[in-house]
Amino acid sequence: MIEDDYEISQILSDYLSRYNIEVVSAEEPYMGLSILTQQNFDLIILDLTLPSMDGLEVIPQIRKNSNIPIIVSSARDDITDKVIALERGADDYMPKPYDPRELVTRIKTILRRVTPVINPTAKAKSIFELNVDARHILFKDSLLELTAAEFDVFAILIQSKNHAISREQLLYESEHIDDNSSIKNIDVIISRIRHKLSLIDSDNIYIKPIRGIGYMLTDKI
């Protein structure tokens, strides 16, 4: 994250850490560009109003050497800034202020889009097989009969397998659950998915509760 406002940087870093997103912050653009040459990152969150170099100038500097996704996070909401940022290579533009939950969703959406698809024959077959286009999930080669909401929740868990996912994230990222629904609805949906898994394998619990956070899907029994 290249952001010169320490308070904003700290708030966003702390919030993203709840979703297993580790953030390295730089308050100055040249420092951020230097760090990029020393470490590998998955994505950049870039402010525009920065000391010594405007964020719109930072984007082409990054693009000289990298195709890393860039989300612009700026209080400047002028359409011209947005157009220039996107034309110069930014992947998304979020005018401040915004709900940090939306930032989490946009990060995950971009990373899913840019993550290369691995040839299934090149890796061990998983007991969970997700087909997003067909909207179906196989568990141990058996097709699960899922509602639209159950599919949304289970797909998110599969895509983040072995990582804790909060109830709030499951609620916010599910297309077929109203954002205003109660968090308890997630617990009900998880219970229904567990029941359907138990009809195929009653000996193991694959969706585990994570105290104070939410749930984690694992095939490590």
Short mmCIF file of C-alpha atoms in Angstrom, two decimals:
data_model
loop_
_atom_site.label_atom_id
_atom_site.label_comp_id
_atom_site.label_asym_id
_atom_site.label_seq_id
_atom_site.Cartn_x
_atom_site.Cartn_y
_atom_site.Cartn_z
CA MET A 1 0.00 0.00 0.00
CA ILE A 2 1.36 3.40 -1.01
CA GLU A 3 -0.48 5.83 1.28
CA ASP A 4 0.95 8.88 3.04
CA ASP A 5 -1.85 9.15 5.63
CA TYR A 6 -0.59 6.92 8.43
CA GLU A 7 -3.96 6.67 10.16
CA ILE A 8 -5.77 5.52 7.01
CA SER A 9 -2.93 3.11 6.22
CA GLN A 10 -3.11 1.59 9.70
CA ILE A 11 -6.91 1.28 9.68
CA LEU A 12 -6.92 -0.47 6.29
CA SER A 13 -3.97 -2.72 7.17
CA ASP A 14 -5.62 -3.83 10.42
CA TYR A 15 -8.93 -4.46 8.68
CA LEU A 16 -7.40 -6.41 5.77
CA SER A 17 -5.42 -8.58 8.19
CA ARG A 18 -8.75 -9.96 9.41
CA TYR A 19 -9.16 -11.45 5.94
CA ASN A 20 -5.66 -12.95 5.79
CA ILE A 21 -4.41 -10.09 3.59
CA GLU A 22 -0.95 -9.02 4.70
CA VAL A 23 -0.09 -5.39 3.93
CA VAL A 24 3.30 -3.70 3.55
CA SER A 25 2.91 0.08 3.67
CA ALA A 26 5.00 2.90 2.21
CA GLU A 27 4.26 6.55 3.01
CA GLU A 28 6.28 7.89 0.08
CA PRO A 29 6.07 6.84 -3.60
CA TYR A 30 9.78 6.40 -4.20
CA MET A 31 9.95 4.15 -1.16
CA GLY A 32 7.03 2.14 -2.51
CA LEU A 33 8.66 1.76 -5.93
CA SER A 34 11.88 0.64 -4.26
CA ILE A 35 10.09 -1.99 -2.15
CA LEU A 36 8.44 -3.35 -5.30
CA THR A 37 11.87 -4.20 -6.71
CA GLN A 38 12.83 -6.08 -3.53
CA GLN A 39 9.75 -8.17 -2.78
CA ASN A 40 6.97 -9.93 -4.65
CA PHE A 41 3.43 -8.69 -4.08
CA ASP A 42 0.00 -9.71 -5.36
CA LEU A 43 -1.58 -6.25 -5.58
CA ILE A 44 -0.99 -2.54 -4.92
CA ILE A 45 -3.35 -0.10 -3.19
CA LEU A 46 -2.30 3.36 -4.36
CA ASP A 47 -3.25 6.81 -3.11
CA LEU A 48 -3.00 9.70 -5.59
CA THR A 49 -2.17 12.71 -3.43
CA LEU A 50 1.37 11.80 -2.38
CA PRO A 51 4.53 13.72 -1.48
CA SER A 52 7.18 14.17 -4.18
CA MET A 53 5.20 12.40 -6.92
CA ASP A 54 1.52 12.34 -7.82
CA GLY A 55 -0.06 8.90 -7.83
CA LEU A 56 -1.04 9.31 -11.48
CA GLU A 57 2.70 9.48 -12.25
CA VAL A 58 3.41 6.45 -10.06
CA ILE A 59 1.18 4.18 -12.16
CA PRO A 60 3.30 4.34 -15.37
CA GLN A 61 6.45 3.93 -13.25
CA ILE A 62 5.02 0.65 -11.95
CA ARG A 63 3.86 -0.43 -15.39
CA LYS A 64 7.38 -0.08 -16.82
CA ASN A 65 8.37 -3.26 -14.99
CA SER A 66 5.25 -4.98 -13.73
CA ASN A 67 1.67 -5.98 -14.54
CA ILE A 68 0.77 -6.22 -10.85
CA PRO A 69 -2.89 -5.22 -10.24
CA ILE A 70 -3.35 -1.66 -8.96
CA ILE A 71 -6.35 -0.37 -7.01
CA VAL A 72 -6.39 3.41 -6.72
CA SER A 73 -7.73 4.52 -3.32
CA SER A 74 -8.12 8.29 -3.35
CA ALA A 75 -10.18 11.16 -1.97
CA ARG A 76 -9.97 12.69 -5.45
CA ASP A 77 -13.26 11.70 -7.08
CA ASP A 78 -12.95 13.80 -10.22
CA ILE A 79 -13.86 11.75 -13.30
CA THR A 80 -10.73 13.00 -15.06
CA ASP A 81 -8.47 11.49 -12.41
CA LYS A 82 -10.35 8.19 -12.67
CA VAL A 83 -10.10 8.10 -16.47
CA ILE A 84 -6.39 8.96 -16.45
CA ALA A 85 -5.65 6.37 -13.76
CA LEU A 86 -7.42 3.61 -15.68
CA GLU A 87 -5.84 4.67 -18.98
CA ARG A 88 -2.39 4.52 -17.42
CA GLY A 89 -2.88 1.00 -16.16
CA ALA A 90 -4.85 1.00 -12.89
CA ASP A 91 -7.26 -1.93 -12.54
CA ASP A 92 -9.80 -0.24 -10.26
CA TYR A 93 -10.56 3.16 -8.72
CA MET A 94 -12.19 3.62 -5.31
CA PRO A 95 -13.06 7.18 -4.19
CA LYS A 96 -12.67 7.73 -0.44
CA PRO A 97 -14.45 7.33 1.85
CA TYR A 98 -15.61 3.76 1.25
CA ASP A 99 -16.56 0.74 3.31
CA PRO A 100 -13.44 -1.41 3.86
CA ARG A 101 -15.60 -4.46 3.13
CA GLU A 102 -15.88 -3.25 -0.45
CA LEU A 103 -12.09 -3.02 -0.68
CA VAL A 104 -11.78 -6.64 0.48
CA THR A 105 -14.29 -7.74 -2.16
CA ARG A 106 -12.56 -5.83 -4.95
CA ILE A 107 -9.15 -7.21 -3.95
CA LYS A 108 -10.42 -10.79 -3.99
CA THR A 109 -12.27 -10.26 -7.26
CA ILE A 110 -9.18 -8.88 -9.00
CA LEU A 111 -6.91 -11.61 -7.61
CA ARG A 112 -9.31 -14.34 -8.75
CA ARG A 113 -9.28 -12.79 -12.22
CA VAL A 114 -5.51 -12.57 -12.55
CA THR A 115 -4.59 -15.86 -10.84
CA PRO A 116 -3.47 -18.28 -13.56
CA VAL A 117 -5.56 -21.41 -14.08
CA ILE A 118 -3.56 -24.51 -13.24
CA ASN A 119 -3.94 -27.55 -15.44
CA PRO A 120 -5.93 -30.07 -13.37
CA THR A 121 -3.70 -32.90 -14.58
CA ALA A 122 -0.67 -31.13 -13.12
CA LYS A 123 -1.85 -31.31 -9.53
CA ALA A 124 -3.45 -33.77 -7.16
CA LYS A 125 -7.20 -33.99 -7.49
CA SER A 126 -9.09 -32.25 -4.70
CA ILE A 127 -12.06 -33.84 -2.94
CA PHE A 128 -13.83 -30.53 -3.64
CA GLU A 129 -14.30 -29.63 -7.31
CA LEU A 130 -15.77 -26.21 -8.08
CA ASN A 131 -17.16 -25.25 -11.48
CA VAL A 132 -18.13 -21.58 -11.28
CA ASP A 133 -19.53 -21.36 -14.83
CA ALA A 134 -21.79 -24.38 -14.42
CA ARG A 135 -22.47 -23.42 -10.80
CA HIS A 136 -21.95 -26.90 -9.45
CA ILE A 137 -19.70 -28.47 -6.82
CA LEU A 138 -18.54 -32.06 -6.63
CA PHE A 139 -17.63 -33.59 -3.28
CA LYS A 140 -15.74 -36.88 -3.60
CA ASP A 141 -17.03 -37.11 -7.19
CA SER A 142 -20.66 -36.68 -6.07
CA LEU A 143 -22.65 -33.68 -7.26
CA LEU A 144 -24.06 -31.64 -4.37
CA GLU A 145 -27.63 -30.37 -4.63
CA LEU A 146 -27.21 -26.78 -3.42
CA THR A 147 -29.42 -23.71 -3.34
CA ALA A 148 -28.08 -20.53 -4.93
CA ALA A 149 -27.08 -19.12 -1.53
CA GLU A 150 -25.47 -22.40 -0.46
CA PHE A 151 -23.45 -22.49 -3.67
CA ASP A 152 -22.24 -18.91 -3.15
CA VAL A 153 -21.09 -19.59 0.41
CA PHE A 154 -19.48 -22.95 -0.37
CA ALA A 155 -17.72 -21.56 -3.48
CA ILE A 156 -16.14 -18.80 -1.39
CA LEU A 157 -14.95 -21.35 1.17
CA ILE A 158 -13.47 -23.59 -1.55
CA GLN A 159 -11.67 -20.66 -3.19
CA SER A 160 -10.16 -19.78 0.21
CA LYS A 161 -9.61 -23.35 1.39
CA ASN A 162 -7.54 -23.72 4.58
CA HIS A 163 -8.02 -20.02 5.39
CA ALA A 164 -10.46 -18.58 7.90
CA ILE A 165 -13.31 -16.58 6.36
CA SER A 166 -15.48 -14.26 8.42
CA ARG A 167 -19.27 -14.49 8.46
CA GLU A 168 -19.35 -10.87 7.28
CA GLN A 169 -17.25 -11.71 4.21
CA LEU A 170 -19.43 -14.70 3.35
CA LEU A 171 -22.50 -12.51 3.65
CA TYR A 172 -21.06 -9.59 1.67
CA GLU A 173 -19.56 -11.63 -1.19
CA SER A 174 -22.56 -13.93 -1.73
CA GLU A 175 -24.59 -12.81 -4.72
CA HIS A 176 -27.80 -14.47 -3.58
CA ILE A 177 -27.87 -13.24 0.02
CA ASP A 178 -29.12 -9.76 0.84
CA ASP A 179 -26.43 -7.61 2.49
CA ASN A 180 -29.00 -6.61 5.10
CA SER A 181 -29.59 -10.22 6.14
CA SER A 182 -28.67 -11.35 9.62
CA ILE A 183 -25.22 -12.84 10.16
CA LYS A 184 -27.06 -15.79 11.71
CA ASN A 185 -28.28 -16.67 8.21
CA ILE A 186 -24.70 -17.68 7.38
CA ASP A 187 -24.70 -20.14 10.30
CA VAL A 188 -27.94 -21.66 9.01
CA ILE A 189 -26.54 -22.01 5.48
CA ILE A 190 -23.30 -23.55 6.79
CA SER A 191 -25.35 -26.05 8.80
CA ARG A 192 -27.27 -27.07 5.68
CA ILE A 193 -24.07 -27.50 3.65
CA ARG A 194 -22.52 -29.60 6.43
CA HIS A 195 -25.59 -31.83 6.43
CA LYS A 196 -25.30 -32.41 2.69
CA LEU A 197 -21.59 -33.24 3.05
CA SER A 198 -22.39 -35.67 5.87
CA LEU A 199 -24.72 -37.62 3.57
CA ILE A 200 -21.60 -38.50 1.55
CA ASP A 201 -19.04 -38.62 4.37
CA SER A 202 -20.43 -38.78 7.89
CA ASP A 203 -17.07 -39.47 9.54
CA ASN A 204 -15.46 -36.07 9.07
CA ILE A 205 -16.33 -32.39 9.47
CA TYR A 206 -14.81 -30.35 6.66
CA ILE A 207 -16.21 -26.90 7.49
CA LYS A 208 -14.75 -25.95 10.86
CA PRO A 209 -15.81 -23.02 13.06
CA ILE A 210 -13.08 -20.48 13.81
CA ARG A 211 -13.82 -18.78 17.13
CA GLY A 212 -14.30 -15.04 16.83
CA ILE A 213 -13.97 -15.07 13.03
CA GLY A 214 -16.18 -17.45 11.08
CA TYR A 215 -15.44 -20.68 9.23
CA MET A 216 -12.68 -22.53 7.39
CA LEU A 217 -12.97 -25.30 4.83
CA THR A 218 -10.26 -27.93 5.01
CA ASP A 219 -9.58 -31.38 3.61
CA LYS A 220 -6.92 -31.94 6.28
CA ILE A 221 -8.68 -34.28 8.66
#
